[in-house]
CSV table of C-alpha atoms in Angstrom, one decimal:
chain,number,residue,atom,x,y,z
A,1,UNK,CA,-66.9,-67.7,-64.2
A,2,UNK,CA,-69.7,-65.3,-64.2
A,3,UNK,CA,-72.6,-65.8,-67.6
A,4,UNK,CA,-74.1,-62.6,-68.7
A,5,UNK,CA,-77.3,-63.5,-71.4
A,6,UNK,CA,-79.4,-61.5,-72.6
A,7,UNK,CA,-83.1,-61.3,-74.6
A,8,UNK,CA,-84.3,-58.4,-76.3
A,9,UNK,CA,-88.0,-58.3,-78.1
A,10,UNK,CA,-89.5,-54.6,-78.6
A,11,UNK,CA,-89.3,-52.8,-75.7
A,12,UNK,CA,-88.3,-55.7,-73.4
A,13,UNK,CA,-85.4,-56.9,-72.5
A,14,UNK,CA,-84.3,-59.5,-70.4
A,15,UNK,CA,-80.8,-59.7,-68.5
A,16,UNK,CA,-79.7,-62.8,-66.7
A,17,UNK,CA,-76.9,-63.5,-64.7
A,18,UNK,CA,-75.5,-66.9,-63.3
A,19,UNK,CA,-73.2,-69.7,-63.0
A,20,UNK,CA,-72.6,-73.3,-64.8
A,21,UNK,CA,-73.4,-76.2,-62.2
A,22,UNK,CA,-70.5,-78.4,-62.5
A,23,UNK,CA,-72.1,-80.8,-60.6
A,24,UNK,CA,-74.3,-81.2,-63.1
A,25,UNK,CA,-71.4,-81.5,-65.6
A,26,UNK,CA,-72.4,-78.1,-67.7
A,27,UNK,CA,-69.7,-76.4,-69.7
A,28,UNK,CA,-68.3,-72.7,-69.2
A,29,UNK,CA,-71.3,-71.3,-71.2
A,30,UNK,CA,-74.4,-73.0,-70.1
A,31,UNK,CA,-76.2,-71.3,-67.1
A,32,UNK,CA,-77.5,-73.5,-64.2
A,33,UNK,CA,-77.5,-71.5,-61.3
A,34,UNK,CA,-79.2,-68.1,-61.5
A,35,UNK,CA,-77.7,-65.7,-59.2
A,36,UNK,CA,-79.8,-62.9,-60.6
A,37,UNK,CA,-81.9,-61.2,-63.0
A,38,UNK,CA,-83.2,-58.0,-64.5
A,39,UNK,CA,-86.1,-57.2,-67.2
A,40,UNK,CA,-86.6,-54.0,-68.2
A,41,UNK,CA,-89.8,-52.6,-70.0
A,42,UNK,CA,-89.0,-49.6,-72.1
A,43,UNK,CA,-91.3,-46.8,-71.1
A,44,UNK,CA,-92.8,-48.5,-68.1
A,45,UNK,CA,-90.8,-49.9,-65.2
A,46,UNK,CA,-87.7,-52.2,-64.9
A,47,UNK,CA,-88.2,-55.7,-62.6
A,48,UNK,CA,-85.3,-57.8,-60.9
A,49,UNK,CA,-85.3,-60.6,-58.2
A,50,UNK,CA,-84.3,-64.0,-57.1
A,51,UNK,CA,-84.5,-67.2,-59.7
A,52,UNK,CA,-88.1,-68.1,-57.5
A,53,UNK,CA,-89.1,-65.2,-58.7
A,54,UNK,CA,-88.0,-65.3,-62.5
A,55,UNK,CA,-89.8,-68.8,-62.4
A,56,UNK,CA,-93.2,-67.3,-61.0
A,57,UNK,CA,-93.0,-64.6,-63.7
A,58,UNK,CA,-92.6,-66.8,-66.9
A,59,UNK,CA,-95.3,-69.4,-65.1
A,60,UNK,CA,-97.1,-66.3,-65.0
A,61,UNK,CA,-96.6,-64.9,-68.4
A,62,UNK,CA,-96.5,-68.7,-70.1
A,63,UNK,CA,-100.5,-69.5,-68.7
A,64,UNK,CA,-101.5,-66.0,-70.2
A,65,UNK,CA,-100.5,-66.2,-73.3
A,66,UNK,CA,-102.2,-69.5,-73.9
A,67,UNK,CA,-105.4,-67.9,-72.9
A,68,UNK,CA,-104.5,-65.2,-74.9
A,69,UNK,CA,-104.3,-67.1,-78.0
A,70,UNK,CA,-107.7,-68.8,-77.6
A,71,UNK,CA,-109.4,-65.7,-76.6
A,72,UNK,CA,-110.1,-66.5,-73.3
A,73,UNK,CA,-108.7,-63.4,-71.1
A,74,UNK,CA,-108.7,-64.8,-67.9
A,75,UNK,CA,-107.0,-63.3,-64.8
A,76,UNK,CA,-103.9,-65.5,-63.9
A,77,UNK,CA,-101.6,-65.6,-61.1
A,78,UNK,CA,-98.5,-67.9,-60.2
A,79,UNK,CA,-98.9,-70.1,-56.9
A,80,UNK,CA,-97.9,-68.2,-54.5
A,81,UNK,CA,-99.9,-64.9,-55.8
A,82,UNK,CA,-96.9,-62.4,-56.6
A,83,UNK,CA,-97.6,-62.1,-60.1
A,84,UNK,CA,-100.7,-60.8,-61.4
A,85,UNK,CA,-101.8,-60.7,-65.2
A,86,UNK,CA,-105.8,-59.2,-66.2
A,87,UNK,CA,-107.3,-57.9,-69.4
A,88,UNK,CA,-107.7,-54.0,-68.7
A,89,UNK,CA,-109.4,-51.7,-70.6
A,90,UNK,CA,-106.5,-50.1,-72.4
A,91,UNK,CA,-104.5,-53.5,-72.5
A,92,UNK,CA,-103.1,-56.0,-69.9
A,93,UNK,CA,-102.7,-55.1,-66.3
A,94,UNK,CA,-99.5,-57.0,-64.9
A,95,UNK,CA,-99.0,-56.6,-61.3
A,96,UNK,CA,-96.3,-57.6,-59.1
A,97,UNK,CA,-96.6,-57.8,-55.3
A,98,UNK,CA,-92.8,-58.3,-53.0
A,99,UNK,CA,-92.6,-60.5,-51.0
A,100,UNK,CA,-91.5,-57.4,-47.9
A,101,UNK,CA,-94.6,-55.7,-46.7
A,102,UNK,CA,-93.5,-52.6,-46.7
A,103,UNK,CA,-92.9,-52.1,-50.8
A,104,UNK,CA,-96.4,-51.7,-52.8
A,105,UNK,CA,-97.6,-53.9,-55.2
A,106,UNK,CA,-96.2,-52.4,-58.7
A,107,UNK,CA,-98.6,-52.2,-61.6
A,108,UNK,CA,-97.9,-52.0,-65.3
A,109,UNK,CA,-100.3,-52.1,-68.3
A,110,UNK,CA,-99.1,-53.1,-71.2
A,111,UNK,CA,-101.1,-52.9,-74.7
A,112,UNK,CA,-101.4,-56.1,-77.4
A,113,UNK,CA,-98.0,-54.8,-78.7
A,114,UNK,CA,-96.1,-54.5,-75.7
A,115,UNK,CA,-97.1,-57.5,-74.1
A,116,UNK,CA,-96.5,-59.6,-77.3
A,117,UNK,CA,-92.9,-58.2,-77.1
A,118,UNK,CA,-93.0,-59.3,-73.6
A,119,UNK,CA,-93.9,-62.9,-73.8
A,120,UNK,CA,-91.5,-62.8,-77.0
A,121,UNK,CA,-89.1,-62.1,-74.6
A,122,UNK,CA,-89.5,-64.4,-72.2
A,123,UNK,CA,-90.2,-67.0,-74.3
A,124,UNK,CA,-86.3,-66.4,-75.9
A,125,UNK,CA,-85.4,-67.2,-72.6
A,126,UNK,CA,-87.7,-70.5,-72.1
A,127,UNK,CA,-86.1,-72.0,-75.0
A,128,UNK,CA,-82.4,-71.1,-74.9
A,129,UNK,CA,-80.3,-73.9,-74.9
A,130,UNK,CA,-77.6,-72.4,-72.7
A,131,UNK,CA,-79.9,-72.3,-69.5
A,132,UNK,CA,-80.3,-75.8,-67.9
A,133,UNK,CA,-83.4,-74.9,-65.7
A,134,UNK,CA,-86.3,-76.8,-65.8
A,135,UNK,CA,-88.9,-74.2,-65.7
A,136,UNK,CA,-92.5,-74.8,-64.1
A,137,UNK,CA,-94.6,-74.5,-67.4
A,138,UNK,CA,-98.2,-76.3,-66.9
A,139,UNK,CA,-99.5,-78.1,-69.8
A,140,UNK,CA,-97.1,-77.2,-72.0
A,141,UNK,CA,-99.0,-78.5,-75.4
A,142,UNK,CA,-102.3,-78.7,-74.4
A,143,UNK,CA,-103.3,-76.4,-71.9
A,144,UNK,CA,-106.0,-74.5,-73.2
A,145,UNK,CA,-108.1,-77.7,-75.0
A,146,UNK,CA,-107.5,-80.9,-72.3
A,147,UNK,CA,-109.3,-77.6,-69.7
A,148,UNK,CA,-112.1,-76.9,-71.7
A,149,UNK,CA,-112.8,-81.0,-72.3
A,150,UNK,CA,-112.0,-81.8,-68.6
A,151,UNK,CA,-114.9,-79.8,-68.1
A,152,UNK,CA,-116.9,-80.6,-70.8
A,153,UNK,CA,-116.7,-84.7,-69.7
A,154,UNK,CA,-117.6,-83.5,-65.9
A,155,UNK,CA,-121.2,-81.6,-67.6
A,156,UNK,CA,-121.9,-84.7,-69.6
A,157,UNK,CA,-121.3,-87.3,-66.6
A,158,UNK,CA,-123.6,-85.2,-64.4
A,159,UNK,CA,-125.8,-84.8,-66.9
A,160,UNK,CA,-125.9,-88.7,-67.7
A,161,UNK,CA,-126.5,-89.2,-64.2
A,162,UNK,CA,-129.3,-86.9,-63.9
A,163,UNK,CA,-131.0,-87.9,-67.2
A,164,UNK,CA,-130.9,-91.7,-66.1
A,165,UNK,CA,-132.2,-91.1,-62.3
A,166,UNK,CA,-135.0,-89.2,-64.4
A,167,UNK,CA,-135.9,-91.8,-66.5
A,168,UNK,CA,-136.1,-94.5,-63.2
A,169,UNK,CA,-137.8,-92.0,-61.4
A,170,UNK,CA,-140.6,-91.9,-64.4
A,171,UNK,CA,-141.1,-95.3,-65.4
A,172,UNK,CA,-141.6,-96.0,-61.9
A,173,UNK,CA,-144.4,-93.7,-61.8
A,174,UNK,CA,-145.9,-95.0,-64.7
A,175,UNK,CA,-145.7,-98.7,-64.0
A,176,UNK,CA,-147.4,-97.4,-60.2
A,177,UNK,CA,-150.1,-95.7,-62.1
A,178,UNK,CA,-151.3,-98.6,-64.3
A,179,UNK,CA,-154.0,-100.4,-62.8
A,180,UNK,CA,-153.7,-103.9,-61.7
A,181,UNK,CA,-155.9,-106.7,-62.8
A,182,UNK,CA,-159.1,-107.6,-60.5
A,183,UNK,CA,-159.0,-111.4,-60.1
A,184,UNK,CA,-162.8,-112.5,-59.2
A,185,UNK,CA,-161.9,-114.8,-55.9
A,186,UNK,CA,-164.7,-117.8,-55.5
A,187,UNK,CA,-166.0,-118.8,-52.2
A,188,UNK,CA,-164.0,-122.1,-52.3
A,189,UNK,CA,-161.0,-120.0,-52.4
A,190,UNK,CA,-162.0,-117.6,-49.5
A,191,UNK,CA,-162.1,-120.7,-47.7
A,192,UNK,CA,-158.8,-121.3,-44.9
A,193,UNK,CA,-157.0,-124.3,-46.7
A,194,UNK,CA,-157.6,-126.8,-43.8
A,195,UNK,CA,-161.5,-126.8,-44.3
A,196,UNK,CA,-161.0,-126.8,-47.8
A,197,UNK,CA,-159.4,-130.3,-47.8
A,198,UNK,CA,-161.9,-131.5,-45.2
A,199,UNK,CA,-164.9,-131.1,-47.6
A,200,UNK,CA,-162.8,-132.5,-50.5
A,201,UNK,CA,-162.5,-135.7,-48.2
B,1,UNK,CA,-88.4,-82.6,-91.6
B,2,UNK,CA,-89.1,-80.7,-88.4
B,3,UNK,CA,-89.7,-81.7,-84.7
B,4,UNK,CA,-91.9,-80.3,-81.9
B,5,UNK,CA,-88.6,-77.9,-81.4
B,6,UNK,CA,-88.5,-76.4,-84.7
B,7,UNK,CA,-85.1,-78.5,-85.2
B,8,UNK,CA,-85.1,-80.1,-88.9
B,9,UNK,CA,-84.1,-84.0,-89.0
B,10,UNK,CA,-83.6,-85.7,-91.9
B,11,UNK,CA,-84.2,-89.4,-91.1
B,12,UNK,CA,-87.7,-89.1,-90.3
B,13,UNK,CA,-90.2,-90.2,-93.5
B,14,UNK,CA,-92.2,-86.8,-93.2
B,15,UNK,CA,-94.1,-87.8,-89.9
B,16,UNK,CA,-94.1,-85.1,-87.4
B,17,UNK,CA,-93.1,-85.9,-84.4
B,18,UNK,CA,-95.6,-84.1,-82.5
B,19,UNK,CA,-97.9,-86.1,-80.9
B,20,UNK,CA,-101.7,-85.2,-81.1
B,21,UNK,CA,-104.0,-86.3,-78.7
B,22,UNK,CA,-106.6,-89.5,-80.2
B,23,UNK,CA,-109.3,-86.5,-80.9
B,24,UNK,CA,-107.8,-84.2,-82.3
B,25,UNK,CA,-105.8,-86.3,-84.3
B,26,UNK,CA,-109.3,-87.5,-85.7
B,27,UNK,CA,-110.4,-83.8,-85.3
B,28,UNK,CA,-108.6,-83.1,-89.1
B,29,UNK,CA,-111.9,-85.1,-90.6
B,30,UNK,CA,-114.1,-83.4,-88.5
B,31,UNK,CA,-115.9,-79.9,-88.0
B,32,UNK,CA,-113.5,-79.0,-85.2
B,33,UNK,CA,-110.6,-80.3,-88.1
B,34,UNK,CA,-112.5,-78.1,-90.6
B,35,UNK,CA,-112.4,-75.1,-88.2
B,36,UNK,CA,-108.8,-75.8,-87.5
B,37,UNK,CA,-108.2,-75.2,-91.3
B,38,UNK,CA,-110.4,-72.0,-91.5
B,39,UNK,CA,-108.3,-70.4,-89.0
B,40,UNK,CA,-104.9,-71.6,-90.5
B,41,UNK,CA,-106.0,-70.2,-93.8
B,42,UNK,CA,-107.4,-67.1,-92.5
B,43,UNK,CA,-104.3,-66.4,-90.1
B,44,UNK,CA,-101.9,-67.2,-93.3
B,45,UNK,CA,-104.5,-64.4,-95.4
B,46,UNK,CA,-103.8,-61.8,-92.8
B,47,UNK,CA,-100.0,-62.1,-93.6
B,48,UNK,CA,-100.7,-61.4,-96.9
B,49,UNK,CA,-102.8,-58.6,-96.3
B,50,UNK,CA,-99.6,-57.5,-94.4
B,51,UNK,CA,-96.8,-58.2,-97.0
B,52,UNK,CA,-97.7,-57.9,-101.1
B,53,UNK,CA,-95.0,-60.7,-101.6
B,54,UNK,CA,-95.6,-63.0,-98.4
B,55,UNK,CA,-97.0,-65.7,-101.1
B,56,UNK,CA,-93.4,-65.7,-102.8
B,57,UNK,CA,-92.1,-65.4,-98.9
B,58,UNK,CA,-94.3,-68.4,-98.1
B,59,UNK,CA,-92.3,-70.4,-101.1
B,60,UNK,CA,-88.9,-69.5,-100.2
B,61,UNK,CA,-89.7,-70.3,-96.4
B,62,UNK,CA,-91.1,-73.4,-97.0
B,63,UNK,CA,-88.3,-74.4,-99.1
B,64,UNK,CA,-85.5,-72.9,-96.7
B,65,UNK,CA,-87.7,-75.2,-93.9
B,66,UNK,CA,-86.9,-78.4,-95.8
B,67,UNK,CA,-90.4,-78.8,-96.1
B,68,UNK,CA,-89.6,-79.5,-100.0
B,69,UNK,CA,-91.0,-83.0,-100.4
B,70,UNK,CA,-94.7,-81.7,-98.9
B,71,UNK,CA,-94.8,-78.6,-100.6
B,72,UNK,CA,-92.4,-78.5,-103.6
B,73,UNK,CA,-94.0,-75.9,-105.1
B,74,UNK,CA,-96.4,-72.5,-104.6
B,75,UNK,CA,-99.5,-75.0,-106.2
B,76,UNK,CA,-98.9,-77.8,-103.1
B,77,UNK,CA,-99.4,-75.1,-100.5
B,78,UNK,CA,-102.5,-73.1,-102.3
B,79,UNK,CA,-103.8,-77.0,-102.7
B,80,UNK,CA,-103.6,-77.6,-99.0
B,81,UNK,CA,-104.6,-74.7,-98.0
B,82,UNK,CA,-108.1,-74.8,-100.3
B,83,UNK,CA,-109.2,-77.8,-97.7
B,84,UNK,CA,-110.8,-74.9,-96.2
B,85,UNK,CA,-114.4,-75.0,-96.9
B,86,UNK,CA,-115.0,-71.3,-97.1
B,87,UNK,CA,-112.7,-70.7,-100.0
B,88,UNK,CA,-114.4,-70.5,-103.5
B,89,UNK,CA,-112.4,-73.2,-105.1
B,90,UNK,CA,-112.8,-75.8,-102.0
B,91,UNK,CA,-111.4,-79.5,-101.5
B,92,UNK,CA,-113.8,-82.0,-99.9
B,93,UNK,CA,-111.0,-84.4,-99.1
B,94,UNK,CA,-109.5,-83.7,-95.6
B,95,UNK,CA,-106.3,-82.8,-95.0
B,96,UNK,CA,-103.5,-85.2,-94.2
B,97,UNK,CA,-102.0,-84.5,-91.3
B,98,UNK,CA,-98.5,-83.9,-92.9
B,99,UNK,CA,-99.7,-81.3,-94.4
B,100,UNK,CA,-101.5,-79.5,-91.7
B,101,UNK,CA,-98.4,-79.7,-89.4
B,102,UNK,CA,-96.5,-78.1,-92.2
B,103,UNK,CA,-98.7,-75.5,-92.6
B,104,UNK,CA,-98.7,-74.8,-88.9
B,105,UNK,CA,-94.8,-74.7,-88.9
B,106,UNK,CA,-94.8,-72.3,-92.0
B,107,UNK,CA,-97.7,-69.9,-90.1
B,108,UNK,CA,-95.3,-69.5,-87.0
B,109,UNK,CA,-92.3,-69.0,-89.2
B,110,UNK,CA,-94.1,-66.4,-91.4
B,111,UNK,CA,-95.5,-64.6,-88.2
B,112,UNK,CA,-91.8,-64.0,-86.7
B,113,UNK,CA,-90.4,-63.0,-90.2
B,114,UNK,CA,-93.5,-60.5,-90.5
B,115,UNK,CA,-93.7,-59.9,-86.3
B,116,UNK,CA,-91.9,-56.2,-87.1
B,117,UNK,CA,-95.3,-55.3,-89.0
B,118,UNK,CA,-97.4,-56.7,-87.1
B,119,UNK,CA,-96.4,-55.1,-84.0
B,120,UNK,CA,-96.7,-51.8,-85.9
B,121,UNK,CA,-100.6,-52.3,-86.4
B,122,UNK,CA,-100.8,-53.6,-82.7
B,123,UNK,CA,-99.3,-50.3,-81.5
B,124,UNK,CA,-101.2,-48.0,-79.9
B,125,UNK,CA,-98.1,-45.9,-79.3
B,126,UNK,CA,-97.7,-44.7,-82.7
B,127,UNK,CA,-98.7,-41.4,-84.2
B,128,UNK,CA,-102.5,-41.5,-84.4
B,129,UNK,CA,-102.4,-40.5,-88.6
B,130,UNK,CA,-99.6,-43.0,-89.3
B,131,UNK,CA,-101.6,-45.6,-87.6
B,132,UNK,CA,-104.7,-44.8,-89.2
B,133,UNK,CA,-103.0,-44.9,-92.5
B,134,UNK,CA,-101.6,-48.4,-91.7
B,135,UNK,CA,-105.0,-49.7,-90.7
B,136,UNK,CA,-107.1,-48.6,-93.5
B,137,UNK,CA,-104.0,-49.8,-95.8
B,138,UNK,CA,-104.7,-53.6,-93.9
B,139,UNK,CA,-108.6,-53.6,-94.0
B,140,UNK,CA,-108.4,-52.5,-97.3
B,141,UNK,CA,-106.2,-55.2,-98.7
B,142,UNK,CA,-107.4,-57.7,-96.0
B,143,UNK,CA,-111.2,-57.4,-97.1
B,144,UNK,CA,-109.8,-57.3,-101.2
B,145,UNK,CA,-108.5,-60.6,-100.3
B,146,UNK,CA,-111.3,-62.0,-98.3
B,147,UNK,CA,-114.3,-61.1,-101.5
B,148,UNK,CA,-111.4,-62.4,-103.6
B,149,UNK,CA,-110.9,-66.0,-102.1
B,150,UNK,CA,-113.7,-67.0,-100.3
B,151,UNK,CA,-116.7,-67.5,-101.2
B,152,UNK,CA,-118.9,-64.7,-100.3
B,153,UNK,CA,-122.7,-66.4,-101.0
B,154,UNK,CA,-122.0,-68.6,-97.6
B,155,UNK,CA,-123.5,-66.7,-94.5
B,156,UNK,CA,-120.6,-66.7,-92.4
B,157,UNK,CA,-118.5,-64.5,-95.4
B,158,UNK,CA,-121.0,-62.5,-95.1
B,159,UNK,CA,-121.3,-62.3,-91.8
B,160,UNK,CA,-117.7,-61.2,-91.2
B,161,UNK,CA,-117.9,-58.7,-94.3
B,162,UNK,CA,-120.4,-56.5,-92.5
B,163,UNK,CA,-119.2,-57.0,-89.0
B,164,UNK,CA,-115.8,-56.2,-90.3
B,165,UNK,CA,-116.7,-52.6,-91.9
B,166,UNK,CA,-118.2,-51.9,-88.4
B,167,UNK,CA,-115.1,-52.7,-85.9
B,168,UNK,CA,-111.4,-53.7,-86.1
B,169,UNK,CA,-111.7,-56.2,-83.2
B,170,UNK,CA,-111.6,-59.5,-85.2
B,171,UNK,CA,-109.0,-57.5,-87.3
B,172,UNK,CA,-106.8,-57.3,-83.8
B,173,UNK,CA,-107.9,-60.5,-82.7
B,174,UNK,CA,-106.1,-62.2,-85.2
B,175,UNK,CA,-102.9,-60.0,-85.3
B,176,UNK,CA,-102.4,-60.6,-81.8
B,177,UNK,CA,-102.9,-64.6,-82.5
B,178,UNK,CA,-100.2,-64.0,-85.3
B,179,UNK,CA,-97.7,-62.2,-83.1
B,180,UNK,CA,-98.3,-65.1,-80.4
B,181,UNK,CA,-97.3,-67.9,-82.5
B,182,UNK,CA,-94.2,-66.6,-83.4
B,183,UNK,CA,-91.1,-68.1,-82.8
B,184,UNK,CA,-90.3,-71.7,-81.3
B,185,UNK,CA,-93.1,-71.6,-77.8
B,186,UNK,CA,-95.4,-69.7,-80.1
B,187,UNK,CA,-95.5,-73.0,-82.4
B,188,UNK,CA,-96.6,-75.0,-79.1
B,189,UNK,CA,-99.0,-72.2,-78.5
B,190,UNK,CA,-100.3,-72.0,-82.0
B,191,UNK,CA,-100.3,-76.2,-81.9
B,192,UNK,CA,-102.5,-76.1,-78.6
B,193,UNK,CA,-105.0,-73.6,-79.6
B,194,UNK,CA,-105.5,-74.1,-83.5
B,195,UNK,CA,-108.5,-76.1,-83.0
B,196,UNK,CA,-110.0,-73.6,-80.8
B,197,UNK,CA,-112.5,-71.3,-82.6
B,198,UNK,CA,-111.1,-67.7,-83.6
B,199,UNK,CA,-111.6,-65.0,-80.8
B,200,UNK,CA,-114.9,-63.0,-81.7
B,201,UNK,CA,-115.2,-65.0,-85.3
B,202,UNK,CA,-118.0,-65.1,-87.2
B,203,UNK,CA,-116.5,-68.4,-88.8
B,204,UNK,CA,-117.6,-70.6,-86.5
């Protein structure tokens, strides 16, 4: 039997349609098997498609709202570059790009409220109990700080590097520059060893 | 007591069971564990520059959470949250980590009971004199509360009173934090990013 859910925040709203997977073992109410969904934004544009691209959208939206929340307003696209999501100006610019060539990439743009409501929305979705889909959601907990200290250990370990192939580099120089004790050499010494023992005799 | 999903479980001694990483964990005695606090205090401040009675809300939250045996009372959760050097009345002991998670689960639960209002002030849809009104309203009370509670002879008070009078930015900045950590992902948003320093913050 057909499921019908659906997620409302603000102006978005979030319509899903799908199946239980008895294989699975999943009861009459849980989803597992997306047949198809539909999100509409109030006032701007209404979106549908296939599960792949429901999971590209709340990739999508799930990455930006972590960079949101730091402050870091980085552009962000899903894998395979059919959801777009940039600061703009008057808000965020989301644009979506079909896969068919001949349909034009559709943009939106969405202000601090709006897309709040949006990732509200989604996020409804995420953690409803009722749909048993693993969604792809990249460092869930930690994104935003394990980035920035990947990074920061990468600086440090070049910067180790560089700082002890300095110091070599200069106390080689140093130890070259120092002069070198003159020994005074006597004549017996200049001598070739075999005479030396010959006058010794 | 309360999970990484929000769910409350009883048979757990008051340890959360989120897990911190080793640094951040250790990060609650430190100046990124003293920033983390400055923002939590600062976020839960703008609520109540949005809400009169969010201090009474922030009670009867707290005790509708279970979260009775860390904060049994309106003192507990003022105590905890005075760990945050910029306040007047300041604690130099650190925070226990109890506490802090509990504050972090209270903050998220407080921004989705309060997300209608802030949504409002987010709005750019609305009529330009009703959102106007609404703003000034929130500077007003937000800066009353800011001279109030913190301690305005340290340099980064300061700081953040002049830059405030000048632009709503930081004002934005951390309404739009607020309506992110709502609900249950905005906890594991709000949980990732916490010791983060604010957006555009002069407390830094």
């Amino acid at each position: 039997m057909k499921i019908n859910n659906s997620y409302t925040e603000g102006i978005a709203k979030l319509e899903v349609n799908g199946l239980p997977d008895h294989s699975l073992g999943h009861d009459t109410n849980t989803i597992g098997i997306i047949l198809n969904w539909r999100c509409t934004l109030v006032g701007h544009s209404i979106l549908e498609g296939k599960k792949e691209h429901l999971s590209n959208l709340i990739y999508a939206i799930n990455l930006y709202s972590r960079y949101c929340i730091t402050g870091n307003h980085s552009n962000v696209s899903d894998k395979t570059n059919s959801v777009f999501i940039s600061k703009h100006k008057d808000g965020h610019e989301l644009t979506f790009i079909s896969s068919k060539k001949e349909i034009e990439p559709l943009s939106i743009i969405l202000d601090d409220a709006e897309i709040s409501d949006f990732i509200l929305c989604i996020d409804q979705f995420v953690v409803d109990k009722r749909v048993k889909i693993e969604w792809i959601i990249h460092d869930k907990i930690k994104f935003s700080s394990k980035r920035k200290i990947i990074g920061k250990k990468i600086k440090i370990n070049l910067i180790n590097l560089f700082t002890a192939f300095a110091l070599i580099l200069g106390f080689s120089l140093i130890y070259m520059k120092i002069p070198m004790p003159i020994l005074e050499e006597t004549q017996e010494e200049q001598k070739p060893f075999s005479q030396r023992t010959s006058s010794n005799n | 007591m309360y999970n990484k999903d929000n769910s409350l479980t009883s048979n757990s001694k008051g340890v959360s069971q989120y897990k911190y990483s080793l640094t951040e964990f250790c990060g609650i005695q430190t100046s990124k564990g003293r920033r983390a606090i400055e923002k939590l205090d600062l976020l839960l401040l703008t609520i109540e520059a949005l809400d009169i009675n969010a201090p009474i809300s922030l009670t009867s939250i707290s005790r509708s959470l279970e979260l009775d045996h860390i904060f049994p009372n309106h003192v507990e959760i003022w105590k905890s949250r005075c760990h945050n050097p910029m306040r007047k009345s300041s604690r130099n002991a650190p925070i226990n980590r109890e506490s802090f998670d509990a504050l972090l689960f209270l903050l998220s639960t407080m921004s989705q009971r309060f997300y209608p209002q802030i949504r409002q002030l987010l709005s750019s849809k609305d009529s330009k004199t009703l959102y106007e009104k609404r703003w000034s309203e929130f500077c007003y009370r937000f800066d009353d509360l800011i001279s109030e509670r913190m301690n305005i002879r340290r340099g980064a008070v300061k700081k953040y009173l002049t830059r405030s009078k000048q632009s709503r930015i930081f004002y934005k900045n951390l309404l739009f934090v607020l309506a992110l950590s709502s609900g249950k992902e905005g906890l594991s948003r709000l949980r990732a990013s916490i010791f983060e320093p604010l957006p555009n913050s002069s407390f830094k």
